[in-house]
Short mmCIF file of C-alpha atoms and ligand atoms in Angstrom, two decimals:
data_model
loop_
_atom_site.label_atom_id
_atom_site.label_comp_id
_atom_site.label_asym_id
_atom_site.label_seq_id
_atom_site.Cartn_x
_atom_site.Cartn_y
_atom_site.Cartn_z
CA UNK A 529 18.73 -16.58 14.24
CA UNK A 530 18.30 -12.96 13.10
CA UNK A 531 17.38 -10.24 15.12
CA UNK A 532 14.07 -10.52 13.20
CA UNK A 533 12.02 -10.33 16.45
CA UNK A 534 13.04 -6.65 17.23
CA UNK A 535 13.08 -5.77 13.82
CA UNK A 536 9.02 -6.84 13.30
CA UNK A 537 8.12 -5.25 17.09
CA UNK A 538 9.74 -2.12 15.60
CA UNK A 539 8.42 -2.34 12.42
CA UNK A 540 5.19 -3.29 13.17
CA UNK A 541 4.05 0.19 16.10
CA UNK A 542 1.44 1.94 15.33
CA UNK A 543 2.19 6.08 15.41
CA UNK A 544 -0.25 8.82 15.62
CA UNK A 545 1.05 10.46 12.78
CA UNK A 546 1.62 7.45 9.89
CA UNK A 547 -1.84 5.46 10.64
CA UNK A 548 -2.82 6.24 6.66
CA UNK A 549 0.50 4.31 5.47
CA UNK A 550 -0.62 1.25 7.14
CA UNK A 551 -4.57 1.68 6.31
CA UNK A 552 -5.33 -1.54 4.63
CA UNK A 553 -7.92 -1.68 1.41
CA UNK A 554 -10.57 -3.71 2.62
CA UNK A 555 -10.65 -6.96 0.33
CA UNK A 556 -13.27 -9.21 0.41
CA UNK A 557 -12.74 -11.46 3.80
CA UNK A 558 -11.42 -14.79 3.84
CA UNK A 559 -13.64 -17.36 5.37
CA UNK A 560 -14.31 -17.33 9.00
CA UNK A 561 -14.38 -20.88 9.46
CA UNK A 562 -11.63 -23.59 7.99
CA UNK A 563 -14.07 -26.71 6.65
CA UNK A 564 -13.60 -30.16 5.53
CA UNK A 565 -16.62 -31.19 4.44
CA UNK A 566 -15.68 -34.50 3.31
CA UNK A 567 -14.68 -35.66 6.42
CA UNK A 568 -16.05 -38.24 9.03
CA UNK A 569 -17.85 -36.93 11.33
CA UNK A 570 -18.21 -37.21 15.28
CA UNK A 571 -20.58 -35.81 17.21
CA UNK A 572 -19.94 -33.88 20.51
CA UNK A 573 -22.18 -33.29 23.23
CA UNK A 574 -23.71 -30.02 24.78
CA UNK A 575 -20.70 -28.14 25.95
CA UNK A 576 -23.02 -27.57 29.13
CA UNK A 577 -20.88 -27.10 32.20
CA UNK A 578 -20.42 -30.44 34.09
CA UNK A 579 -18.71 -28.23 37.39
CA UNK A 580 -20.16 -25.78 39.67
CA UNK A 581 -16.34 -24.58 40.58
CA UNK A 582 -16.39 -20.58 40.80
CA UNK A 583 -14.49 -18.43 38.75
CA UNK A 584 -12.46 -17.97 41.70
CA UNK A 585 -11.57 -21.52 42.95
CA UNK A 586 -10.35 -22.40 38.72
CA UNK A 587 -8.37 -19.45 38.59
CA UNK A 588 -7.12 -20.07 42.22
CA UNK A 589 -6.47 -23.95 41.42
CA UNK A 590 -4.73 -23.56 38.16
CA UNK A 591 -1.20 -24.33 37.29
CA UNK A 592 0.20 -26.25 34.92
CA UNK A 593 0.20 -30.44 35.13
CA UNK A 594 2.79 -32.45 33.06
CA UNK A 595 1.59 -36.07 34.28
CA UNK A 596 -1.26 -37.76 33.86
CA UNK A 597 -3.01 -40.69 34.62
CA UNK A 598 -4.02 -43.62 31.82
CA UNK A 599 -7.69 -43.00 32.14
CA UNK A 600 -10.42 -41.60 29.53
CA UNK A 601 -11.38 -38.25 29.76
CA UNK A 602 -14.88 -38.15 28.89
CA UNK A 603 -16.69 -36.96 25.80
CA UNK A 604 -18.79 -34.68 28.44
CA UNK A 605 -16.28 -32.79 29.60
CA UNK A 606 -14.07 -32.80 25.69
CA UNK A 607 -16.65 -30.85 24.49
CA UNK A 608 -17.21 -28.57 27.29
CA UNK A 609 -13.09 -27.99 26.95
CA UNK A 610 -13.69 -27.16 22.96
CA UNK A 611 -17.00 -24.87 23.53
CA UNK A 612 -14.87 -23.40 26.02
CA UNK A 613 -11.44 -22.62 24.72
CA UNK A 614 -13.32 -21.32 21.24
CA UNK A 615 -16.95 -21.89 20.80
CA UNK A 616 -19.64 -19.84 19.87
CA UNK A 617 -21.49 -18.46 22.58
CA UNK A 618 -23.47 -15.71 20.91
CA UNK A 619 -24.70 -14.30 18.17
CA UNK A 620 -24.95 -10.13 17.31
CA UNK A 621 -27.38 -10.40 14.29
CA UNK A 622 -26.18 -13.22 12.29
CA UNK A 623 -22.46 -12.74 13.14
CA UNK A 624 -21.68 -15.53 15.97
CA UNK A 625 -18.63 -14.36 18.47
CA UNK A 626 -16.86 -16.79 20.64
CA UNK A 627 -15.76 -17.33 24.23
CA UNK A 628 -12.49 -15.68 23.64
CA UNK A 629 -11.77 -11.84 22.52
CA UNK A 630 -10.36 -11.58 18.92
CA UNK A 631 -9.18 -8.66 17.50
CA UNK A 632 -11.59 -7.87 14.60
CA UNK A 633 -13.98 -10.72 15.88
CA UNK A 634 -11.79 -12.54 12.96
CA UNK A 635 -10.80 -15.33 14.33
CA UNK A 636 -7.73 -16.70 12.91
CA UNK A 637 -6.93 -19.68 15.02
CA UNK A 638 -8.47 -23.14 13.87
CA UNK A 639 -8.26 -25.84 16.68
CA UNK A 640 -6.69 -29.61 15.82
CA UNK A 641 -6.68 -31.78 18.63
CA UNK A 642 -5.14 -35.45 18.45
CA UNK A 643 -7.09 -37.83 20.28
CA UNK A 644 -5.18 -39.92 22.84
CA UNK A 645 -7.91 -41.17 25.27
CA UNK A 646 -11.19 -39.84 25.08
CA UNK A 647 -14.06 -42.01 25.91
CA UNK A 648 -16.05 -42.90 22.76
CA UNK A 649 -13.89 -41.47 20.30
CA UNK A 650 -11.20 -43.15 18.42
CA UNK A 651 -7.57 -42.17 18.75
CA UNK A 652 -6.59 -39.75 15.81
CA UNK A 653 -6.60 -36.03 15.04
CA UNK A 654 -9.49 -34.24 14.43
CA UNK A 655 -10.42 -30.67 13.26
CA UNK A 656 -12.84 -28.92 15.62
CA UNK A 657 -15.61 -27.29 13.38
CA UNK A 658 -16.75 -24.30 15.24
CA UNK A 659 -19.89 -23.70 13.89
CA UNK A 660 -21.43 -27.00 14.20
CA UNK A 661 -19.78 -27.92 17.53
CA UNK A 662 -18.58 -31.46 16.41
CA UNK A 663 -15.16 -33.05 15.25
CA UNK A 664 -13.65 -33.79 11.60
CA UNK A 665 -11.75 -37.04 10.86
CA UNK A 666 -8.49 -35.82 8.74
CA UNK A 667 -6.58 -38.85 10.22
CA UNK A 668 -7.57 -42.59 12.95
CA UNK A 669 -4.69 -44.39 15.03
CA UNK A 670 -2.20 -43.51 17.56
CA UNK A 671 -0.48 -40.08 17.35
CA UNK A 672 0.45 -38.93 21.11
CA UNK A 673 4.16 -39.92 20.12
CA UNK A 674 4.34 -38.21 17.11
CA UNK A 675 2.78 -35.38 19.03
CA UNK A 676 5.36 -35.80 21.67
CA UNK A 677 8.40 -35.38 18.80
CA UNK A 678 6.69 -32.61 17.65
CA UNK A 679 6.67 -31.12 20.90
CA UNK A 680 10.74 -31.20 21.52
CA UNK A 681 10.50 -34.56 22.75
CA UNK A 682 7.77 -33.80 25.76
CA UNK A 683 6.29 -37.14 26.32
CA UNK A 684 3.12 -35.76 28.17
CA UNK A 685 1.52 -34.87 24.73
CA UNK A 686 2.06 -39.26 24.61
CA UNK A 687 0.59 -39.71 28.35
CA UNK A 688 -2.35 -37.02 28.06
CA UNK A 689 -5.33 -37.62 27.09
CA UNK A 690 -6.14 -35.00 24.36
CA UNK A 691 -3.28 -32.71 23.08
CA UNK A 692 -4.59 -29.32 21.61
CA UNK A 693 -2.86 -27.85 18.84
CA UNK A 694 -3.83 -24.33 17.12
CA UNK A 695 -2.88 -22.67 14.43
CA UNK A 696 -2.68 -19.37 12.63
CA UNK A 697 -4.80 -19.00 9.32
CA UNK A 698 -2.92 -15.91 8.69
CA UNK A 699 -5.02 -13.86 6.14
CA UNK A 700 -8.04 -14.03 8.05
CA UNK A 701 -6.25 -11.12 10.26
CA UNK A 702 -3.78 -9.73 7.91
CA UNK A 703 -6.57 -8.60 5.56
CA UNK A 704 -7.43 -6.17 7.81
CA UNK A 705 -4.23 -5.37 9.56
CA UNK A 706 -1.49 -6.15 7.22
CA UNK A 707 1.90 -6.96 9.29
CA UNK A 708 0.48 -5.93 12.66
CA UNK A 709 -1.95 -9.01 12.48
CA UNK A 710 1.00 -11.41 13.53
CA UNK A 711 0.80 -9.12 17.02
CA UNK A 712 -3.00 -9.66 17.27
CA UNK A 713 -3.16 -13.22 16.26
CA UNK A 714 -0.58 -14.54 19.05
CA UNK A 715 -2.90 -12.64 21.49
CA UNK A 716 -5.60 -14.36 20.68
CA UNK A 717 -4.12 -17.78 20.66
CA UNK A 718 -3.13 -17.08 24.56
CA UNK A 719 -6.73 -15.95 25.12
CA UNK A 720 -7.59 -19.09 23.66
CA UNK A 721 -4.48 -21.16 25.64
CA UNK A 722 -6.05 -19.73 29.23
CA UNK A 723 -9.87 -20.49 28.89
CA UNK A 724 -8.49 -24.04 28.48
CA UNK A 725 -7.05 -23.87 31.55
CA UNK A 726 -9.82 -22.49 33.34
CA UNK A 727 -12.17 -24.60 32.04
CA UNK A 728 -9.66 -27.68 33.05
CA UNK A 729 -9.06 -26.30 36.56
CA UNK A 730 -12.60 -25.97 36.69
CA UNK A 731 -13.25 -29.67 35.96
CA UNK A 732 -10.55 -30.64 37.67
CA UNK A 733 -7.97 -31.86 35.39
CA UNK A 734 -4.64 -31.16 34.62
CA UNK A 735 -3.71 -28.97 31.70
CA UNK A 736 -0.16 -27.40 30.48
CA UNK A 737 0.55 -25.33 27.37
CA UNK A 738 3.56 -25.81 25.01
CA UNK A 739 5.42 -23.30 22.94
CA UNK A 740 8.16 -25.43 22.55
CA UNK A 741 7.29 -26.76 19.39
CA UNK A 742 9.47 -28.05 15.29
CA UNK A 743 7.06 -26.36 13.96
CA UNK A 744 7.32 -28.32 10.79
CA UNK A 745 6.42 -31.46 12.63
CA UNK A 746 3.55 -30.21 14.23
CA UNK A 747 2.38 -28.77 10.84
CA UNK A 748 2.81 -32.26 9.17
CA UNK A 749 0.58 -33.80 12.10
CA UNK A 750 -2.48 -31.69 11.14
CA UNK A 751 -1.93 -31.46 6.97
CA UNK A 752 -0.45 -27.38 6.94
CA UNK A 753 1.59 -25.73 5.14
CA UNK A 754 3.49 -23.53 7.44
CA UNK A 755 2.83 -20.64 5.53
CA UNK A 756 -0.64 -19.83 5.37
CA UNK A 757 -1.72 -21.99 7.70
CA UNK A 758 0.80 -23.05 10.25
CA UNK A 759 1.39 -24.50 14.06
CA UNK A 760 1.54 -21.77 16.77
CA UNK A 761 0.85 -23.25 19.90
CA UNK A 762 0.00 -26.37 21.54
CA UNK A 763 -1.61 -27.55 25.64
CA UNK A 764 -2.24 -30.69 26.94
CA UNK A 765 -4.90 -32.02 29.29
CA UNK A 766 -5.95 -35.14 30.95
CA UNK A 767 -6.56 -36.81 34.61
CA UNK A 768 -4.26 -35.38 36.42
CA UNK A 769 -1.88 -38.41 38.20
C1 FMN B 634 3.77 -19.23 25.79
C2 FMN B 634 3.99 -20.66 26.67
C3 FMN B 634 4.41 -21.90 26.25
C4 FMN B 634 5.43 -22.48 27.37
N1 FMN B 634 5.51 -23.72 27.02
C5 FMN B 634 6.07 -25.30 27.59
C6 FMN B 634 6.34 -26.03 27.17
O1 FMN B 634 6.69 -26.19 26.00
N2 FMN B 634 6.24 -27.17 28.08
C7 FMN B 634 6.28 -26.75 29.45
O2 FMN B 634 6.16 -28.34 29.92
N3 FMN B 634 5.46 -25.81 30.13
C8 FMN B 634 5.37 -24.59 29.01
N4 FMN B 634 4.56 -23.91 29.90
C9 FMN B 634 4.20 -23.61 30.82
C10 FMN B 634 4.95 -22.88 32.13
O3 FMN B 634 6.06 -23.66 31.89
C11 FMN B 634 4.21 -22.69 33.04
O4 FMN B 634 3.05 -21.99 33.42
C12 FMN B 634 5.19 -21.97 34.01
O5 FMN B 634 6.34 -22.49 34.17
C13 FMN B 634 4.24 -20.98 35.26
O6 FMN B 634 3.52 -22.44 36.26
P1 FMN B 634 2.11 -22.96 36.23
O7 FMN B 634 1.89 -22.72 35.03
O8 FMN B 634 2.01 -23.94 36.91
O9 FMN B 634 1.44 -21.31 37.05
C14 FMN B 634 4.23 -22.48 28.52
C15 FMN B 634 3.51 -22.02 29.56
C16 FMN B 634 3.44 -20.81 28.52
C17 FMN B 634 2.32 -19.61 28.88
#
């Protein structure tokens, strides 16, 4: 591997006296949402908090869990996890803001899920429609083993009830911030991951984040090209063993 990480850090610094160099012309922004209009939709129940555990306790109890019971996650819990990690929580005018902060409120991260064991939802790969809080079916079937292989053979992806797969649509942020966008995109993904972990903790569920990914294998699972859109982060959630 080259020292591209060091170069990236150096080349994307902001300098007080050179800010105009980095100024970008605001082109028309890419759409805020990815949509699969022809996909079969799976309705989700409203994201009502199914737990009254305090934030203090949720934070205190959070830890990475890598072993899961072979029991289904309820649709209610699943719905809540999706909303808590990246759903819409308010509008300012007509602009939608989400449960997580995002640089420039551009929300470059898309959420996909490999469903292994969720009550009433067929095994398969789905895209989460943030706008309508429903799932868009990409393909049905057992993709748990493929997810495990793509995560450097981490079996927890096949055992967990659901695998979250987060992609970045780089241009959504890059059109405003140029190469510095990459800093923000990874920070955004971190916020989503932690919201998911705390929501899971508050429901007594197990969760573990995954950064060890064979990128192209993960990209194939969610049918993205790895250039315009690429998998950058994953997580598993299930009933703790
Ligand atoms: C960016 C990131 C990537 C991670 N990747 C993996 C992973 O691939 N496999 C794994 O088992 N745990 C992974 N973890 C979980 C860490 O190992 C775990 O958070 C750390 O050991 C601290 O333990 P705790 O989460 O129980 O507090 C990852 C965590 C983060 C934040």
